[in-house]
mmCIF file of C-alpha atoms in Angstrom:
data_model
loop_
_atom_site.group_PDB
_atom_site.id
_atom_site.type_symbol
_atom_site.label_atom_id
_atom_site.label_comp_id
_atom_site.label_asym_id
_atom_site.label_seq_id
_atom_site.Cartn_x
_atom_site.Cartn_y
_atom_site.Cartn_z
ATOM 1 C CA UNK A 20 101.068 -26.803 25.479
ATOM 2 C CA UNK A 21 98.338 -28.958 24.942
ATOM 3 C CA UNK A 22 98.531 -32.314 22.791
ATOM 4 C CA UNK A 23 97.453 -30.106 19.906
ATOM 5 C CA UNK A 24 99.099 -26.896 20.411
ATOM 6 C CA UNK A 25 99.049 -23.772 22.558
ATOM 7 C CA UNK A 26 96.479 -23.067 25.270
ATOM 8 C CA UNK A 27 94.236 -20.404 24.093
ATOM 9 C CA UNK A 28 95.303 -16.784 24.928
ATOM 10 C CA UNK A 29 91.738 -15.331 24.536
ATOM 11 C CA UNK A 30 89.279 -17.112 26.852
ATOM 12 C CA UNK A 31 85.599 -15.453 26.696
ATOM 13 C CA UNK A 32 84.393 -17.825 29.172
ATOM 14 C CA UNK A 33 86.023 -15.914 31.889
ATOM 15 C CA UNK A 34 83.179 -13.543 31.562
ATOM 16 C CA UNK A 35 80.854 -16.095 31.984
ATOM 17 C CA UNK A 36 81.946 -17.611 35.335
ATOM 18 C CA UNK A 37 79.381 -16.671 37.774
ATOM 19 C CA UNK A 38 75.660 -15.194 37.519
ATOM 20 C CA UNK A 39 77.315 -11.952 38.868
ATOM 21 C CA UNK A 40 79.776 -11.788 36.266
ATOM 22 C CA UNK A 41 77.175 -12.377 33.577
ATOM 23 C CA UNK A 42 75.056 -9.820 35.111
ATOM 24 C CA UNK A 43 77.731 -7.142 35.168
ATOM 25 C CA UNK A 44 78.746 -7.803 31.246
ATOM 26 C CA UNK A 45 75.416 -8.003 29.897
ATOM 27 C CA UNK A 46 75.005 -5.977 26.910
ATOM 28 C CA UNK A 47 71.295 -5.515 26.868
ATOM 29 C CA UNK A 48 69.086 -5.418 30.014
ATOM 30 C CA UNK A 49 65.303 -5.401 30.287
ATOM 31 C CA UNK A 50 63.597 -3.182 32.584
ATOM 32 C CA UNK A 51 60.050 -2.818 33.743
ATOM 33 C CA UNK A 52 59.874 0.607 31.622
ATOM 34 C CA UNK A 53 60.254 -0.975 28.568
ATOM 35 C CA UNK A 54 57.190 -3.014 28.663
ATOM 36 C CA UNK A 55 53.659 -2.130 27.493
ATOM 37 C CA UNK A 56 50.673 -4.463 28.418
ATOM 38 C CA UNK A 57 47.979 -4.788 25.844
ATOM 39 C CA UNK A 58 44.523 -5.329 27.593
ATOM 40 C CA UNK A 59 41.220 -6.111 26.096
ATOM 41 C CA UNK A 60 37.918 -4.546 27.707
ATOM 42 C CA UNK A 61 34.614 -6.256 26.576
ATOM 43 C CA UNK A 62 31.342 -4.625 26.870
ATOM 44 C CA UNK A 63 28.458 -6.138 28.920
ATOM 45 C CA UNK A 64 30.065 -8.615 30.766
ATOM 46 C CA UNK A 65 29.800 -9.179 34.633
ATOM 47 C CA UNK A 66 33.036 -11.238 35.097
ATOM 48 C CA UNK A 67 36.318 -11.429 33.008
ATOM 49 C CA UNK A 68 36.265 -13.974 30.253
ATOM 50 C CA UNK A 69 39.172 -16.219 29.832
ATOM 51 C CA UNK A 70 40.718 -16.561 26.592
ATOM 52 C CA UNK A 71 41.232 -20.216 25.393
ATOM 53 C CA UNK A 72 44.113 -19.516 22.980
ATOM 54 C CA UNK A 73 45.962 -17.296 25.448
ATOM 55 C CA UNK A 74 46.056 -18.948 28.764
ATOM 56 C CA UNK A 75 46.300 -16.157 31.585
ATOM 57 C CA UNK A 76 44.879 -13.551 29.196
ATOM 58 C CA UNK A 77 41.081 -12.413 29.627
ATOM 59 C CA UNK A 78 38.625 -10.101 28.353
ATOM 60 C CA UNK A 79 38.247 -7.718 31.178
ATOM 61 C CA UNK A 80 35.256 -5.968 32.737
ATOM 62 C CA UNK A 81 35.513 -2.392 33.275
ATOM 63 C CA UNK A 82 36.289 -2.857 36.998
ATOM 64 C CA UNK A 83 38.913 -5.792 36.258
ATOM 65 C CA UNK A 84 40.558 -3.316 33.794
ATOM 66 C CA UNK A 85 41.034 -0.652 36.420
ATOM 67 C CA UNK A 86 42.576 -3.434 38.920
ATOM 68 C CA UNK A 87 44.892 -4.383 36.005
ATOM 69 C CA UNK A 88 46.068 -0.952 35.332
ATOM 70 C CA UNK A 89 46.584 -0.469 38.969
ATOM 71 C CA UNK A 90 48.753 -3.685 39.141
ATOM 72 C CA UNK A 91 50.723 -2.507 36.177
ATOM 73 C CA UNK A 92 51.664 0.740 37.850
ATOM 74 C CA UNK A 93 52.827 -1.048 40.878
ATOM 75 C CA UNK A 94 54.973 -3.216 38.965
ATOM 76 C CA UNK A 95 56.512 -0.353 37.047
ATOM 77 C CA UNK A 96 55.326 -1.066 33.674
ATOM 78 C CA UNK A 97 55.517 2.011 31.248
ATOM 79 C CA UNK A 98 52.174 1.637 29.580
ATOM 80 C CA UNK A 99 48.724 -0.078 28.724
ATOM 81 C CA UNK A 100 47.503 -0.432 25.183
ATOM 82 C CA UNK A 101 43.572 -0.723 25.264
ATOM 83 C CA UNK A 102 41.425 -2.710 22.830
ATOM 84 C CA UNK A 103 37.585 -2.336 23.139
ATOM 85 C CA UNK A 104 35.573 -5.442 22.579
ATOM 86 C CA UNK A 105 31.929 -4.250 21.665
ATOM 87 C CA UNK A 106 28.650 -6.163 21.854
ATOM 88 C CA UNK A 107 28.035 -7.938 18.656
ATOM 89 C CA UNK A 108 24.666 -6.324 18.450
ATOM 90 C CA UNK A 109 26.624 -2.634 18.025
ATOM 91 C CA UNK A 110 28.764 -3.680 15.227
ATOM 92 C CA UNK A 111 27.693 -2.367 11.997
ATOM 93 C CA UNK A 112 29.423 -1.691 8.491
ATOM 94 C CA UNK A 113 30.799 1.628 9.605
ATOM 95 C CA UNK A 114 31.981 0.748 12.926
ATOM 96 C CA UNK A 115 30.094 3.252 14.635
ATOM 97 C CA UNK A 116 30.936 2.046 18.254
ATOM 98 C CA UNK A 117 34.421 2.801 17.659
ATOM 99 C CA UNK A 118 33.746 6.713 17.202
ATOM 100 C CA UNK A 119 30.828 6.723 20.139
ATOM 101 C CA UNK A 120 31.801 8.807 22.940
ATOM 102 C CA UNK A 121 30.183 6.311 25.038
ATOM 103 C CA UNK A 122 31.728 3.246 23.420
ATOM 104 C CA UNK A 123 33.459 0.647 25.266
ATOM 105 C CA UNK A 124 36.850 1.821 24.295
ATOM 106 C CA UNK A 125 36.301 5.477 25.339
ATOM 107 C CA UNK A 126 34.794 4.438 28.372
ATOM 108 C CA UNK A 127 37.682 2.164 29.245
ATOM 109 C CA UNK A 128 40.053 5.070 28.658
ATOM 110 C CA UNK A 129 38.317 7.281 30.930
ATOM 111 C CA UNK A 130 38.164 4.581 33.585
ATOM 112 C CA UNK A 131 41.964 4.065 33.384
ATOM 113 C CA UNK A 132 42.798 7.543 33.295
ATOM 114 C CA UNK A 133 40.531 8.154 36.317
ATOM 115 C CA UNK A 134 42.237 5.237 38.240
ATOM 116 C CA UNK A 135 45.847 5.884 37.384
ATOM 117 C CA UNK A 136 45.962 9.527 35.986
ATOM 118 C CA UNK A 137 49.442 10.041 34.198
ATOM 119 C CA UNK A 138 51.294 7.159 36.167
ATOM 120 C CA UNK A 139 50.738 4.951 33.250
ATOM 121 C CA UNK A 140 50.976 5.581 29.631
ATOM 122 C CA UNK A 141 47.677 5.110 28.187
ATOM 123 C CA UNK A 142 47.456 4.124 24.845
ATOM 124 C CA UNK A 143 44.532 3.021 22.693
ATOM 125 C CA UNK A 144 44.070 1.085 19.452
ATOM 126 C CA UNK A 145 42.718 3.246 16.565
ATOM 127 C CA UNK A 146 41.276 0.907 14.217
ATOM 128 C CA UNK A 147 37.771 -0.089 13.167
ATOM 129 C CA UNK A 148 38.243 -4.055 12.905
ATOM 130 C CA UNK A 149 36.750 -4.570 16.580
ATOM 131 C CA UNK A 150 33.584 -2.390 15.716
ATOM 132 C CA UNK A 151 32.685 -3.444 12.117
ATOM 133 C CA UNK A 152 30.100 -6.509 11.133
ATOM 134 C CA UNK A 153 32.675 -7.330 8.501
ATOM 135 C CA UNK A 154 35.620 -7.499 10.622
ATOM 136 C CA UNK A 155 37.916 -5.349 8.263
ATOM 137 C CA UNK A 156 39.936 -2.508 9.419
ATOM 138 C CA UNK A 157 38.177 0.010 7.461
ATOM 139 C CA UNK A 158 34.845 0.662 5.694
ATOM 140 C CA UNK A 159 34.009 -1.270 2.449
ATOM 141 C CA UNK A 160 33.084 0.374 -0.884
ATOM 142 C CA UNK A 161 30.500 -1.059 -3.237
ATOM 143 C CA UNK A 162 32.525 -3.798 -4.373
ATOM 144 C CA UNK A 163 33.503 -4.991 -0.888
ATOM 145 C CA UNK A 164 37.009 -3.686 -0.757
ATOM 146 C CA UNK A 165 38.341 -1.630 2.036
ATOM 147 C CA UNK A 166 38.165 2.018 0.879
ATOM 148 C CA UNK A 167 41.242 3.730 1.958
ATOM 149 C CA UNK A 168 40.077 7.325 1.820
ATOM 150 C CA UNK A 169 36.870 6.806 3.398
ATOM 151 C CA UNK A 170 38.622 4.929 6.032
ATOM 152 C CA UNK A 171 40.668 7.782 6.844
ATOM 153 C CA UNK A 172 37.722 9.964 7.847
ATOM 154 C CA UNK A 173 36.745 7.467 10.409
ATOM 155 C CA UNK A 174 40.077 7.147 11.700
ATOM 156 C CA UNK A 175 39.984 11.313 12.342
ATOM 157 C CA UNK A 176 36.840 10.600 14.195
ATOM 158 C CA UNK A 177 38.161 7.897 16.297
ATOM 159 C CA UNK A 178 41.378 9.863 17.197
ATOM 160 C CA UNK A 179 39.323 12.989 18.330
ATOM 161 C CA UNK A 180 36.859 10.739 20.613
ATOM 162 C CA UNK A 181 39.952 8.829 22.048
ATOM 163 C CA UNK A 182 41.810 11.908 22.798
ATOM 164 C CA UNK A 183 38.573 13.452 24.348
ATOM 165 C CA UNK A 184 38.330 10.516 26.721
ATOM 166 C CA UNK A 185 41.982 11.234 27.989
ATOM 167 C CA UNK A 186 44.249 9.010 26.056
ATOM 168 C CA UNK A 187 47.875 9.687 26.074
ATOM 169 C CA UNK A 188 48.761 7.900 22.819
ATOM 170 C CA UNK A 189 46.866 6.688 19.740
ATOM 171 C CA UNK A 190 48.043 3.740 17.856
ATOM 172 C CA UNK A 191 46.580 3.868 14.384
ATOM 173 C CA UNK A 192 46.895 0.096 13.267
ATOM 174 C CA UNK A 193 44.945 -0.369 10.227
ATOM 175 C CA UNK A 194 47.743 0.384 7.658
ATOM 176 C CA UNK A 195 45.652 2.639 5.606
ATOM 177 C CA UNK A 196 47.841 4.951 3.415
ATOM 178 C CA UNK A 197 48.032 8.309 4.699
ATOM 179 C CA UNK A 198 46.547 7.507 8.149
ATOM 180 C CA UNK A 199 49.288 8.937 10.356
ATOM 181 C CA UNK A 200 49.023 12.500 8.497
ATOM 182 C CA UNK A 201 45.353 12.143 9.162
ATOM 183 C CA UNK A 202 45.223 11.588 12.447
ATOM 184 C CA UNK A 203 47.837 13.917 13.388
ATOM 185 C CA UNK A 204 45.779 16.655 11.765
ATOM 186 C CA UNK A 205 42.512 15.705 13.645
ATOM 187 C CA UNK A 206 44.454 15.602 16.832
ATOM 188 C CA UNK A 207 46.155 19.066 16.293
ATOM 189 C CA UNK A 208 42.763 20.674 14.734
ATOM 190 C CA UNK A 209 40.743 19.543 17.920
ATOM 191 C CA UNK A 210 43.218 20.903 20.595
ATOM 192 C CA UNK A 211 44.973 17.844 21.226
ATOM 193 C CA UNK A 212 48.677 18.667 20.174
ATOM 194 C CA UNK A 213 50.015 16.818 23.202
ATOM 195 C CA UNK A 214 48.500 13.466 22.115
ATOM 196 C CA UNK A 215 51.342 11.145 20.491
ATOM 197 C CA UNK A 216 51.148 8.818 17.584
ATOM 198 C CA UNK A 217 52.332 5.318 17.829
ATOM 199 C CA UNK A 218 52.401 4.369 14.252
ATOM 200 C CA UNK A 219 51.881 0.622 13.316
ATOM 201 C CA UNK A 220 54.596 1.099 10.794
ATOM 202 C CA UNK A 221 55.089 -2.332 9.722
ATOM 203 C CA UNK A 222 52.427 -4.557 10.469
ATOM 204 C CA UNK A 223 52.576 -7.464 8.504
ATOM 205 C CA UNK A 224 49.630 -9.966 7.430
ATOM 206 C CA UNK A 225 50.715 -12.674 9.754
ATOM 207 C CA UNK A 226 49.429 -16.148 10.933
ATOM 208 C CA UNK A 227 50.535 -15.259 14.514
ATOM 209 C CA UNK A 228 47.614 -12.951 14.970
ATOM 210 C CA UNK A 229 45.098 -15.989 15.234
ATOM 211 C CA UNK A 230 44.413 -15.684 18.951
ATOM 212 C CA UNK A 231 44.109 -12.039 18.817
ATOM 213 C CA UNK A 232 40.853 -12.618 17.003
ATOM 214 C CA UNK A 233 39.331 -14.495 19.665
ATOM 215 C CA UNK A 234 40.098 -11.752 21.986
ATOM 216 C CA UNK A 235 38.428 -9.076 20.174
ATOM 217 C CA UNK A 236 35.817 -11.225 18.982
ATOM 218 C CA UNK A 237 36.685 -10.577 15.308
ATOM 219 C CA UNK A 238 33.903 -10.917 12.546
ATOM 220 C CA UNK A 239 36.353 -11.083 9.970
ATOM 221 C CA UNK A 240 36.037 -13.558 6.947
ATOM 222 C CA UNK A 241 38.774 -13.753 4.328
ATOM 223 C CA UNK A 242 42.250 -11.954 5.035
ATOM 224 C CA UNK A 243 43.782 -8.373 5.359
ATOM 225 C CA UNK A 244 46.474 -8.877 2.612
ATOM 226 C CA UNK A 245 45.362 -5.886 0.602
ATOM 227 C CA UNK A 246 46.535 -3.655 3.470
ATOM 228 C CA UNK A 247 48.921 -5.372 5.928
ATOM 229 C CA UNK A 248 52.360 -5.942 4.748
ATOM 230 C CA UNK A 249 53.491 -9.038 2.664
ATOM 231 C CA UNK A 250 55.800 -11.124 5.070
ATOM 232 C CA UNK A 251 58.178 -11.535 2.138
ATOM 233 C CA UNK A 252 58.922 -7.756 2.110
ATOM 234 C CA UNK A 253 61.708 -5.661 4.042
ATOM 235 C CA UNK A 254 62.063 -2.846 1.776
ATOM 236 C CA UNK A 255 58.600 -1.848 1.835
ATOM 237 C CA UNK A 256 58.554 -1.607 5.437
ATOM 238 C CA UNK A 257 61.496 1.209 5.005
ATOM 239 C CA UNK A 258 59.100 3.118 2.830
ATOM 240 C CA UNK A 259 56.174 2.774 5.187
ATOM 241 C CA UNK A 260 58.605 4.140 7.789
ATOM 242 C CA UNK A 261 59.625 7.043 5.797
ATOM 243 C CA UNK A 262 56.153 7.872 5.125
ATOM 244 C CA UNK A 263 55.033 7.720 8.709
ATOM 245 C CA UNK A 264 57.871 9.762 10.017
ATOM 246 C CA UNK A 265 57.044 12.499 7.405
ATOM 247 C CA UNK A 266 53.197 12.632 8.323
ATOM 248 C CA UNK A 267 54.237 13.051 11.999
ATOM 249 C CA UNK A 268 54.629 9.863 13.851
ATOM 250 C CA UNK A 269 56.061 10.292 17.240
ATOM 251 C CA UNK A 270 57.007 6.466 17.794
ATOM 252 C CA UNK A 271 56.921 3.604 15.208
ATOM 253 C CA UNK A 272 56.219 -0.160 15.707
ATOM 254 C CA UNK A 273 57.056 -3.689 14.052
ATOM 255 C CA UNK A 274 54.318 -6.034 14.591
ATOM 256 C CA UNK A 275 54.762 -9.117 14.920
ATOM 257 C CA UNK A 276 58.172 -9.218 16.709
ATOM 258 C CA UNK A 277 59.922 -12.597 16.762
ATOM 259 C CA UNK A 278 59.316 -13.556 12.887
ATOM 260 C CA UNK A 279 60.429 -10.071 11.916
ATOM 261 C CA UNK A 280 63.521 -9.246 14.122
ATOM 262 C CA UNK A 281 65.445 -8.177 10.991
ATOM 263 C CA UNK A 282 62.665 -5.480 10.022
ATOM 264 C CA UNK A 283 62.807 -4.409 13.614
ATOM 265 C CA UNK A 284 66.797 -3.985 13.597
ATOM 266 C CA UNK A 285 66.687 -2.129 10.098
ATOM 267 C CA UNK A 286 64.103 0.131 11.525
ATOM 268 C CA UNK A 287 65.793 0.836 14.779
ATOM 269 C CA UNK A 288 69.128 1.619 12.796
ATOM 270 C CA UNK A 289 67.584 4.159 10.562
ATOM 271 C CA UNK A 290 65.328 6.292 12.987
ATOM 272 C CA UNK A 291 65.910 8.581 15.711
ATOM 273 C CA UNK A 292 62.235 8.220 17.406
ATOM 274 C CA UNK A 293 61.249 5.483 19.780
ATOM 275 C CA UNK A 294 60.773 2.039 18.472
ATOM 276 C CA UNK A 295 58.315 -0.375 19.452
ATOM 277 C CA UNK A 296 57.766 -3.981 18.740
ATOM 278 C CA UNK A 297 54.457 -6.051 19.695
ATOM 279 C CA UNK A 298 54.978 -9.638 20.871
ATOM 280 C CA UNK A 299 51.660 -10.728 19.361
ATOM 281 C CA UNK A 300 49.088 -13.392 20.469
ATOM 282 C CA UNK A 301 50.560 -16.273 18.328
ATOM 283 C CA UNK A 302 53.990 -15.656 19.982
ATOM 284 C CA UNK A 303 52.438 -15.866 23.411
ATOM 285 C CA UNK A 304 50.278 -18.767 22.672
ATOM 286 C CA UNK A 305 53.259 -20.847 21.490
ATOM 287 C CA UNK A 306 55.215 -20.254 24.555
ATOM 288 C CA UNK A 307 52.323 -21.030 26.959
ATOM 289 C CA UNK A 308 51.471 -24.232 24.964
ATOM 290 C CA UNK A 309 54.939 -25.593 24.773
ATOM 291 C CA UNK A 310 55.500 -24.901 28.151
ATOM 292 C CA UNK A 311 52.297 -26.536 29.331
ATOM 293 C CA UNK A 312 53.598 -29.756 27.515
ATOM 294 C CA UNK A 313 56.568 -29.603 29.268
ATOM 295 C CA UNK A 314 58.685 -29.217 26.437
ATOM 296 C CA UNK A 315 60.354 -25.580 27.368
ATOM 297 C CA UNK A 316 61.172 -23.893 30.585
ATOM 298 C CA UNK A 317 58.465 -21.391 30.422
ATOM 299 C CA UNK A 318 59.992 -18.552 32.767
ATOM 300 C CA UNK A 319 63.306 -18.614 30.848
ATOM 301 C CA UNK A 320 61.641 -18.817 27.491
ATOM 302 C CA UNK A 321 59.795 -15.640 28.168
ATOM 303 C CA UNK A 322 62.655 -13.662 29.140
ATOM 304 C CA UNK A 323 64.710 -15.015 26.186
ATOM 305 C CA UNK A 324 62.189 -13.815 23.710
ATOM 306 C CA UNK A 325 61.960 -10.297 25.288
ATOM 307 C CA UNK A 326 65.595 -10.088 25.552
ATOM 308 C CA UNK A 327 65.950 -10.967 21.627
ATOM 309 C CA UNK A 328 63.362 -8.264 20.789
ATOM 310 C CA UNK A 329 65.267 -5.827 22.970
ATOM 311 C CA UNK A 330 68.523 -6.831 21.584
ATOM 312 C CA UNK A 331 67.330 -6.439 17.653
ATOM 313 C CA UNK A 332 66.417 -2.625 18.542
ATOM 314 C CA UNK A 333 62.913 -2.360 20.420
ATOM 315 C CA UNK A 334 62.932 0.494 22.930
ATOM 316 C CA UNK A 335 59.423 -0.606 24.182
ATOM 317 C CA UNK A 336 57.910 -3.945 24.098
ATOM 318 C CA UNK A 337 54.156 -4.793 23.982
ATOM 319 C CA UNK A 338 53.630 -8.072 25.472
ATOM 320 C CA UNK A 339 50.788 -9.955 27.460
ATOM 321 C CA UNK A 340 53.568 -10.887 30.069
ATOM 322 C CA UNK A 341 54.431 -7.147 30.898
ATOM 323 C CA UNK A 342 52.984 -6.976 34.353
ATOM 324 C CA UNK A 343 54.359 -10.558 35.479
ATOM 325 C CA UNK A 344 57.943 -9.959 33.922
ATOM 326 C CA UNK A 345 58.049 -6.291 35.164
ATOM 327 C CA UNK A 346 57.402 -7.912 38.745
ATOM 328 C CA UNK A 347 60.018 -10.498 38.277
ATOM 329 C CA UNK A 348 62.557 -7.792 36.951
ATOM 330 C CA UNK A 349 61.960 -5.685 40.089
ATOM 331 C CA UNK A 350 62.196 -8.613 42.493
#
C-alpha cells in the first residue's frame, strides 16, 4: 500500500524503460522509402542559389540536380518532386515555358531520368504558376480572373510534355475543377497510360507557402483564395477527394501537412489509395529558424514532425529534409 492507496497494477511505463524497449513497441516507424524530396531547378544559373528563407535548400543547376538525385537514391529516398524555375524573360501570360519540350522542367526530368533511371520515382509539379508573368496557377480571363476551363487545356499540354520527358508521376497542383480527369485523359490519349497522377486533393490557401514563393521566383500579386481551399473547411476536402478519385487519381495529397493533420487523418481513413502529405516550406523554415535561435533541438524536432505526419495517416511525405533524414534512418 502507498500512503494514498494501492500501488498501480497497470504500469505503462514498463514499455518505456530503455531505448531498445521503446523501439520494439513503437507503433509508427519512419522509413527512407516514405520520403520524397522536393527540388527546384533554375534556368540559366552556373551555381546553386541558396534560399534565404529555407536554410540548406537551393535552386539547383541542372548538374547539381543530377547530383541531388543520385544522393537521394543512395540514401534510400523513394522519389523526387521537381519544380522548374524559368528565367523571368521566359514568363508570359499563358505560361508557355511550362509546355515547351525544352523548358527547364522538361529538361530537368530528362536529366534526372538519364542519371538515375527507375531507381527514383521522378515526379513533376504540373502547374502554371512558375511560368506565368502574373504568378497565378492558370490563365486569366478578360476580367483578370483565373479561367478554370481554359487552364485545363494548358494542363493537358503540360501532362503530355512532362510524360514525353520521362516522368513517372505528374502532380497537378493548381486546384482547378476537373484537373485530374483532364490530365488522365491527356496521358491516356498520348500513349502514357503508365504515368501516375498524384492529385493535390486538399491544397489549402496557406500562409505556410511563403518561402516557397522565393524558391520558385513567383511573380504573384494578390492571392489564390478563389481556387485553393479555405483553411476553415474540412468537408470540402472530402468532396475534392471523391472527385479526384472518380477522375482517376492514383494517389492523393494533403498540403500543408502539420496545420492540417485532421484533414490528413480523415482522408487516410476514407481511401484505399496511397496518401501523401507535403511538409511545406513554412513548416521547414519554422523548425530551422527556431533551431538557429537555439530554442529547439533541430534533429529531434524534424523527426517528431515527420512522425506526427506519418501517425496521422501519410504513406508518403514530401519534405525538404528527405535525403538528410533518410541517411539518419539508415544509419
